[in-house]
mmCIF file of C-alpha atoms and ligand atoms in Angstrom:
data_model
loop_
_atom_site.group_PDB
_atom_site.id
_atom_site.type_symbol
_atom_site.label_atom_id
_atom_site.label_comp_id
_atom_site.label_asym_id
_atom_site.label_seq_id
_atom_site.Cartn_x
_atom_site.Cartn_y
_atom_site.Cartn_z
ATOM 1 C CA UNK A 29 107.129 102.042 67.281
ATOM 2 C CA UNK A 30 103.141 102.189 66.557
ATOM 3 C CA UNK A 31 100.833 104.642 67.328
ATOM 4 C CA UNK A 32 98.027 102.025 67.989
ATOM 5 C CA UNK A 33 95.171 105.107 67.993
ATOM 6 C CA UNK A 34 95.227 108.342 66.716
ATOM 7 C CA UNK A 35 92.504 110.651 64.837
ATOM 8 C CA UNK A 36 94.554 112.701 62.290
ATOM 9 C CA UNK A 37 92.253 114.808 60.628
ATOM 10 C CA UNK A 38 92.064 117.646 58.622
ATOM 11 C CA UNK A 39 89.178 118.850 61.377
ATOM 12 C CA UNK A 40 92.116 119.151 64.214
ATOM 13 C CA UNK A 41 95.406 119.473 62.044
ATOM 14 C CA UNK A 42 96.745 121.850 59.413
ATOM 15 C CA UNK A 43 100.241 120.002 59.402
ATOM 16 C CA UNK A 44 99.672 116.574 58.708
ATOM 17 C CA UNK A 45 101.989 116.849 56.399
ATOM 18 C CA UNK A 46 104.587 117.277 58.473
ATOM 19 C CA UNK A 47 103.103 115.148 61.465
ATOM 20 C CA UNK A 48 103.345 112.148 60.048
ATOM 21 C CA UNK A 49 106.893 112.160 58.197
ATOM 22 C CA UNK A 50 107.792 113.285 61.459
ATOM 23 C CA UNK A 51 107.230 109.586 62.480
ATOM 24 C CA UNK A 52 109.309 108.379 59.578
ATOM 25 C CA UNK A 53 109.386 104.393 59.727
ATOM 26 C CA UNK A 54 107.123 104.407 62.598
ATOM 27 C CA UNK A 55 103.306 103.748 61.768
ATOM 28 C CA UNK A 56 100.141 104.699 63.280
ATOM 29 C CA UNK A 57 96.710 103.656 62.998
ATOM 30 C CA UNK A 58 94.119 106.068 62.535
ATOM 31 C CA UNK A 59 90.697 105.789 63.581
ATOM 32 C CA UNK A 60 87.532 106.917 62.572
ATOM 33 C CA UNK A 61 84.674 107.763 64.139
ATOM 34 C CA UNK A 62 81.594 108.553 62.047
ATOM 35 C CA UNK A 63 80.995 108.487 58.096
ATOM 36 C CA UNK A 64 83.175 111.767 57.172
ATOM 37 C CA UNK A 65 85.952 110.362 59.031
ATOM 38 C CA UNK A 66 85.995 106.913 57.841
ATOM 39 C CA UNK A 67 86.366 108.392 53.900
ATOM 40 C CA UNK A 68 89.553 110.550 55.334
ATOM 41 C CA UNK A 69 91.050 107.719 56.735
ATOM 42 C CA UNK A 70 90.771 105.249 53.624
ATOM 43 C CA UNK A 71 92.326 108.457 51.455
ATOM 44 C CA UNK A 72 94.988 108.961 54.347
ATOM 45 C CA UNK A 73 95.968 105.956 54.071
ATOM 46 C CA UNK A 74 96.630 105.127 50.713
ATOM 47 C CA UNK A 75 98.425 108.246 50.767
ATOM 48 C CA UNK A 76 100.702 107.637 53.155
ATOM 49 C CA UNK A 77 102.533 104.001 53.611
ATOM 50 C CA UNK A 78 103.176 104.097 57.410
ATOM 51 C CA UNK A 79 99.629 105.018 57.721
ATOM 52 C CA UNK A 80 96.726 102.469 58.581
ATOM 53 C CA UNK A 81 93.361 102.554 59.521
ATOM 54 C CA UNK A 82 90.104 101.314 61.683
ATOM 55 C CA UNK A 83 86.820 102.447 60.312
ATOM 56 C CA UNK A 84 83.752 102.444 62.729
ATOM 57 C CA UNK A 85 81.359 105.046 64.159
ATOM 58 C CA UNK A 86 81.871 105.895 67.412
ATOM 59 C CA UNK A 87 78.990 105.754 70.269
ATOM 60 C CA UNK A 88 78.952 109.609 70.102
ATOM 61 C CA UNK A 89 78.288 110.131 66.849
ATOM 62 C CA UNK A 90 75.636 108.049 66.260
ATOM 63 C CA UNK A 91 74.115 110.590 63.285
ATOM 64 C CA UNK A 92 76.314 108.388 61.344
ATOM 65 C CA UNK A 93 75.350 105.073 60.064
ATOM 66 C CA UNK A 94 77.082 103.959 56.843
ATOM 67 C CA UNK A 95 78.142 100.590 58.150
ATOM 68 C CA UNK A 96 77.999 99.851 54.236
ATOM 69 C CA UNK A 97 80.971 102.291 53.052
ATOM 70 C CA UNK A 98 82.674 100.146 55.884
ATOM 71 C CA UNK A 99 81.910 96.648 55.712
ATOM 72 C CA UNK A 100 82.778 97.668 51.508
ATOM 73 C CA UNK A 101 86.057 98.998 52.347
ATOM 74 C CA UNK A 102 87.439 96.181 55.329
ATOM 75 C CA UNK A 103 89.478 94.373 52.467
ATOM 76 C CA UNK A 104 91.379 97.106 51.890
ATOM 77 C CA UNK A 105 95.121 96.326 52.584
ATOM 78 C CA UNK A 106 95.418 99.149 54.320
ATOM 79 C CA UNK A 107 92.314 99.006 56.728
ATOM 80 C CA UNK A 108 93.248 96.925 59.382
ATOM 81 C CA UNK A 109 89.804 96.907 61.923
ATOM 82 C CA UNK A 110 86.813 98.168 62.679
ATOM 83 C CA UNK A 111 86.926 101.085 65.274
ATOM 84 C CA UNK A 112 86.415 103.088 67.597
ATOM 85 C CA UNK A 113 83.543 101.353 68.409
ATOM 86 C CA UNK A 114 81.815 101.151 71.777
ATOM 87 C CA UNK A 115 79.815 102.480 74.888
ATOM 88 C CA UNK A 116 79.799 106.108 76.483
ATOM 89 C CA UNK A 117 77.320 107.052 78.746
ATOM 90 C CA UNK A 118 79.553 110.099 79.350
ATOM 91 C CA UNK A 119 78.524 112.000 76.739
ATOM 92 C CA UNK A 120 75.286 110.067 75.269
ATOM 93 C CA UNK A 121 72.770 108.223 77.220
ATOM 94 C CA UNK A 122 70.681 106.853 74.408
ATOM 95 C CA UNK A 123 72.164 103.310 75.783
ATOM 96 C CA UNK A 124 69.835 100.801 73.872
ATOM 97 C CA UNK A 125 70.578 102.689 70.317
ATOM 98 C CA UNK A 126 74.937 102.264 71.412
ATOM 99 C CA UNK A 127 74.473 99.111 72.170
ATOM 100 C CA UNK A 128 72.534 98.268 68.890
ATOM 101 C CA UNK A 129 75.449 100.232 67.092
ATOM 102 C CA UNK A 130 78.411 98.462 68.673
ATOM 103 C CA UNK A 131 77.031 94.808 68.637
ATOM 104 C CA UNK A 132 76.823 95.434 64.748
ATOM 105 C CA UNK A 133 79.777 96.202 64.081
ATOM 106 C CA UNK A 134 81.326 93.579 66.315
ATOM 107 C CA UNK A 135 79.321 90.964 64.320
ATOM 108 C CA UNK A 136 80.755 92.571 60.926
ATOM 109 C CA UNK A 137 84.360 92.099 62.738
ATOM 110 C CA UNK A 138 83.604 88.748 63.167
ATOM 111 C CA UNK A 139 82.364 88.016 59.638
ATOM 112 C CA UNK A 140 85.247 89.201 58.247
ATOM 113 C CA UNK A 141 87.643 88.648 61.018
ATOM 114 C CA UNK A 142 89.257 91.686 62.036
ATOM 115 C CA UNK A 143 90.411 93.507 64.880
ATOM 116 C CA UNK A 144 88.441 95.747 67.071
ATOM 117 C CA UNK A 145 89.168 99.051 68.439
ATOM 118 C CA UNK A 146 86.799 99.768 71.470
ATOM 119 C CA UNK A 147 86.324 102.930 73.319
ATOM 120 C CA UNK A 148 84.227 102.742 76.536
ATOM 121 C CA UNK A 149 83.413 106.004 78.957
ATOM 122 C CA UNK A 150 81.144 105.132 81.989
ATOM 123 C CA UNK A 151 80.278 102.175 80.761
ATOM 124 C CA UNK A 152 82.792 99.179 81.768
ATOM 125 C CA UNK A 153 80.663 96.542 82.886
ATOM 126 C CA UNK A 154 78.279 96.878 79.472
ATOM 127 C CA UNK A 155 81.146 97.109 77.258
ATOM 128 C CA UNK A 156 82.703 94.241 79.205
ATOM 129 C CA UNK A 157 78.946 91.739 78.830
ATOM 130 C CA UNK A 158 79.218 92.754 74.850
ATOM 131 C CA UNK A 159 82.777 91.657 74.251
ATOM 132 C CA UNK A 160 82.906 88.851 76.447
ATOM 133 C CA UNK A 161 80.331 87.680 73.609
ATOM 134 C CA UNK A 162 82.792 87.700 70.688
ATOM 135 C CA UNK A 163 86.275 85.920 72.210
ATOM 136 C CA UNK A 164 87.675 85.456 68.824
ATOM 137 C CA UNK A 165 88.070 88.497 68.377
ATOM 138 C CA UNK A 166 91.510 90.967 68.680
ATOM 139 C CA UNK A 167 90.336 93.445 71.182
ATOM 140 C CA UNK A 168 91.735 96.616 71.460
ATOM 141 C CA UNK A 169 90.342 98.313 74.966
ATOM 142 C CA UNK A 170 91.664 101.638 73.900
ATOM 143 C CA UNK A 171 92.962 104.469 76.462
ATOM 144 C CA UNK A 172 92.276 101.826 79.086
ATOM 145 C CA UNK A 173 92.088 103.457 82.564
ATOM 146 C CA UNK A 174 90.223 101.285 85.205
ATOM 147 C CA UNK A 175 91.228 98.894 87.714
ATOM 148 C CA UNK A 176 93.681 96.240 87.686
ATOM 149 C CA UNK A 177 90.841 93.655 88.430
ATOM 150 C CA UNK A 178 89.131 95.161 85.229
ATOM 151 C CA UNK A 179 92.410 94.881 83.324
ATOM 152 C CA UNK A 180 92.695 91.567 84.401
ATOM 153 C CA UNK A 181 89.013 90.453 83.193
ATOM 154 C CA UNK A 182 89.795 92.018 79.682
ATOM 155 C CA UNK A 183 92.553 90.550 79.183
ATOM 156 C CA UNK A 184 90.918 86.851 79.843
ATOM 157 C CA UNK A 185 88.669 87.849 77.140
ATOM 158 C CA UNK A 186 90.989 88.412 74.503
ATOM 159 C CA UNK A 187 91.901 91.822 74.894
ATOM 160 C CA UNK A 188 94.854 93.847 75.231
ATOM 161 C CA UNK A 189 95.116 97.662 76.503
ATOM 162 C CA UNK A 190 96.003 100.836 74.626
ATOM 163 C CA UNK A 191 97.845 103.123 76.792
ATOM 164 C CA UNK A 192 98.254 106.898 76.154
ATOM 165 C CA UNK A 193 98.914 109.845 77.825
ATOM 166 C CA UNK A 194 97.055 108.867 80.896
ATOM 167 C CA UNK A 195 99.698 106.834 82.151
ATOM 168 C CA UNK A 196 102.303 109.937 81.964
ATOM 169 C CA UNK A 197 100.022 112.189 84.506
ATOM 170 C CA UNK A 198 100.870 113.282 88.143
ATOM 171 C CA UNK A 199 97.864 111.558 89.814
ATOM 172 C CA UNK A 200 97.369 108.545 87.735
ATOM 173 C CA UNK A 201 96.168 105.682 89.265
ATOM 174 C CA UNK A 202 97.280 103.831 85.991
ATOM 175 C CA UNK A 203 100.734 103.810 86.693
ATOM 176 C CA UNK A 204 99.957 101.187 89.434
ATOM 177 C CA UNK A 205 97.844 99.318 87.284
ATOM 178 C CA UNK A 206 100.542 98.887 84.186
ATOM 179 C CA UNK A 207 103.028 97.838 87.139
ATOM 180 C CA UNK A 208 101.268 94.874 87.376
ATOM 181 C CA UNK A 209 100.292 94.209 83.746
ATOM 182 C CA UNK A 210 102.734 91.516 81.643
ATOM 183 C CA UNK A 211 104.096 94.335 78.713
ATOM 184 C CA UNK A 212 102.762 91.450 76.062
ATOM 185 C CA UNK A 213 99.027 92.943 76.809
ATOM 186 C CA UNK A 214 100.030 96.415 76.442
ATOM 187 C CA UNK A 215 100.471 98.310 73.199
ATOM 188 C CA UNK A 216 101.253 102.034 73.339
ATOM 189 C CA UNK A 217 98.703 104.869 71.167
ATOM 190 C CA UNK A 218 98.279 108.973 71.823
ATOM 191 C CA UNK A 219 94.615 109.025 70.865
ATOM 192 C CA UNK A 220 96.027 112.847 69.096
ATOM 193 C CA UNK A 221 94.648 114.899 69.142
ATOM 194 C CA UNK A 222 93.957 114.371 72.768
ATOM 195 C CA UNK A 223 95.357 113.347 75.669
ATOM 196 C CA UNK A 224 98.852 114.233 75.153
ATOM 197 C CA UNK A 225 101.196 113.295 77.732
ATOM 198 C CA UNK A 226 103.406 114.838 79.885
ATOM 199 C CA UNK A 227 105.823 117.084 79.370
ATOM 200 C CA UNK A 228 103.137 118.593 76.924
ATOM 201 C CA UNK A 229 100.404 118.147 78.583
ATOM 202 C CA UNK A 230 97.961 121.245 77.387
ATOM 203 C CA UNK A 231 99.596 121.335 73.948
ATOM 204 C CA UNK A 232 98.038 119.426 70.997
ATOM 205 C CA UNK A 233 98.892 116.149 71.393
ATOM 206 C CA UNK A 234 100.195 114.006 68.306
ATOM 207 C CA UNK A 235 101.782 110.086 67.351
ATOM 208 C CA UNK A 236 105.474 110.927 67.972
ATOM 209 C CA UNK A 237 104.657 111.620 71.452
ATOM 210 C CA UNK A 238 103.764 107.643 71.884
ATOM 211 C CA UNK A 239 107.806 107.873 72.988
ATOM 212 C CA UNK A 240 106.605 109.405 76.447
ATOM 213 C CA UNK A 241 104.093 106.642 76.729
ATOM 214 C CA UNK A 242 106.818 104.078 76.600
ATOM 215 C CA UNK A 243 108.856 105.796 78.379
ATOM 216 C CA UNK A 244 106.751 105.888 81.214
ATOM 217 C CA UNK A 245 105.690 102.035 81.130
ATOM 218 C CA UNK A 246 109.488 101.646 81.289
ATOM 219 C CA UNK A 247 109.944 103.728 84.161
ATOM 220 C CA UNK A 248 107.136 102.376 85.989
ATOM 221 C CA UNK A 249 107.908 98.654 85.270
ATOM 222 C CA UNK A 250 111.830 99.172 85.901
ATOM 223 C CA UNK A 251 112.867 97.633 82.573
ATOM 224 C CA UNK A 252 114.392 99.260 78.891
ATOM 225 C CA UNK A 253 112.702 101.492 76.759
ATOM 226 C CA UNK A 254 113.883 99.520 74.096
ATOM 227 C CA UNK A 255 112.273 96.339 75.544
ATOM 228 C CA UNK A 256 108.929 98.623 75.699
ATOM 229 C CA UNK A 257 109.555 99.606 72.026
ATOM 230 C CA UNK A 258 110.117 96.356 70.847
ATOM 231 C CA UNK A 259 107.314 94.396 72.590
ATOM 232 C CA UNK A 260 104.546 97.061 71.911
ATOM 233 C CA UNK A 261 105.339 97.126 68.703
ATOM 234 C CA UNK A 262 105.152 93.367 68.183
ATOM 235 C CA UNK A 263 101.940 93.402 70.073
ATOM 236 C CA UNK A 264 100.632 95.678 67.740
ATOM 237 C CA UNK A 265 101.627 94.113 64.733
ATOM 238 C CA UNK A 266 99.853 91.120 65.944
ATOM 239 C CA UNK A 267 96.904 92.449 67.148
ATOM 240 C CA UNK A 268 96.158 94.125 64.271
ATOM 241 C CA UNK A 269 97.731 91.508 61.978
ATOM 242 C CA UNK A 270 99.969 94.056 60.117
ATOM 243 C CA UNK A 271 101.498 92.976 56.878
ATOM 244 C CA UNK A 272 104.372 95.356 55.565
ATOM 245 C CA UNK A 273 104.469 93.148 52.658
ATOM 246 C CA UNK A 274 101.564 94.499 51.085
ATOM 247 C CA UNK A 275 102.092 98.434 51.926
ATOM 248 C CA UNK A 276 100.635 100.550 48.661
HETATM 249 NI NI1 LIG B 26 90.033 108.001 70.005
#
């Protein structure tokens, strides 16, 4: 299985260690968000072989602005996209200065080619306008929770939707969504630190715990948790055009 988006970091974890070899052969993609991040995942993961990584700065932390160290670093074997990238008005109204961000780093992913990772808060028909602009692109709505019209649209643009912990909680509205979703647009991520799904909701939330994501998709589509294993995970190694072959 793949974690398709998590942030382990030495800001939220003291056991990463032990966090990742707790996934064993399973891999996860970390992302960053702003310039200190993007050097911790490049180091994690040419530490660790069933780590990979997305560099980007994220429409929060827009104090950050070394697209250089990333564009510099996107032929590394190991970094497989640019990300999380996007729009949140949640958090950060300064809409014309995210927009400016994320349309920059969409036109690096197309330069070179590689995936995107895209976070959007508040802000679905914007983010929806941008990327509609770039359908070459692998799209990766991640922690999508909107409509199944929405879902729909993004996936006629080229995208397919990360789905977390979200999907695992009482009142989700998500569940209904996913029911109607083909699995071959769905890939399964934890976003750990946060969001972690039920039965641990509360606790800190981390990769292995993608297994209660699919779990959930399974229950809620009526089919195997192996056949969610195995298709997200093919999905994923698609999308992000993973190459064991040339692990470090
Ligand atoms: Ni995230």
């Amino acid at each position: 299985m793949i974690d398709t988006h998590c942030h382990i970091l030495k800001q939220y974890y003291h056991n990463i260690d032990e966090i990742i070899s707790k996934m064993g052969n399973n891999i996860m993609i970390v992302s960053g968000t702003n310039d200190q991040d993007n050097q911790e995942v490049l180091e994690l993961c040419h530490k660790y072989p069933n780590v990979y990584g997305t560099l980007g700065i994220h429409p929060t932390e827009l104090d950050s602005n070394n697209l250089e160290f990333i564009e510099n670093n996107l032929n590394d074997k190991k970094i497989v996209g640019i990300g999380e990238i996007g729009l949140d008005y949640h958090w950060n109204n300064d809409k014309e200065k995210q927009k400016e961000m994320f349309i920059k780093q969409l036109d690096l992913a197309l330069k070179y080619n590689k995936p995107v990772v895209i976070h959007s808060r508040d802000a679905t028909n914007d983010t929806y306008e941008i990327l509609k602009q770039y359908p070459r692109l692998n799209k990766d709505i991640h922690c999508y929770s909107g409509s199944l019209e929405m879902a729909k649209n993004f996936i006629k643009i080229n995208c397919r939707l990360g789905i977390g912990g979200v999907i695992t909680f009482k009142n989700s509205k998500l569940k209904d969504v996913i029911k109607e979703i083909d699995l071959n647009y769905l890939m399964l991520e934890t976003d750990s630190p946060f969001l972690t799904p039920e039965p641990y909701r509360g606790k800190t939330n981390e990769p292995y715990n993608i297994i209660y994501v699919a779990k959930k998709i399974a229950e809620v589509k009526n089919i195997s948790l192996e056949e969610v294993l195995e298709q997200t995970t093919l999905n994923a190694v698609e999308q992000f055009k993973l190459d064991f072959r040339s692990d470090k």
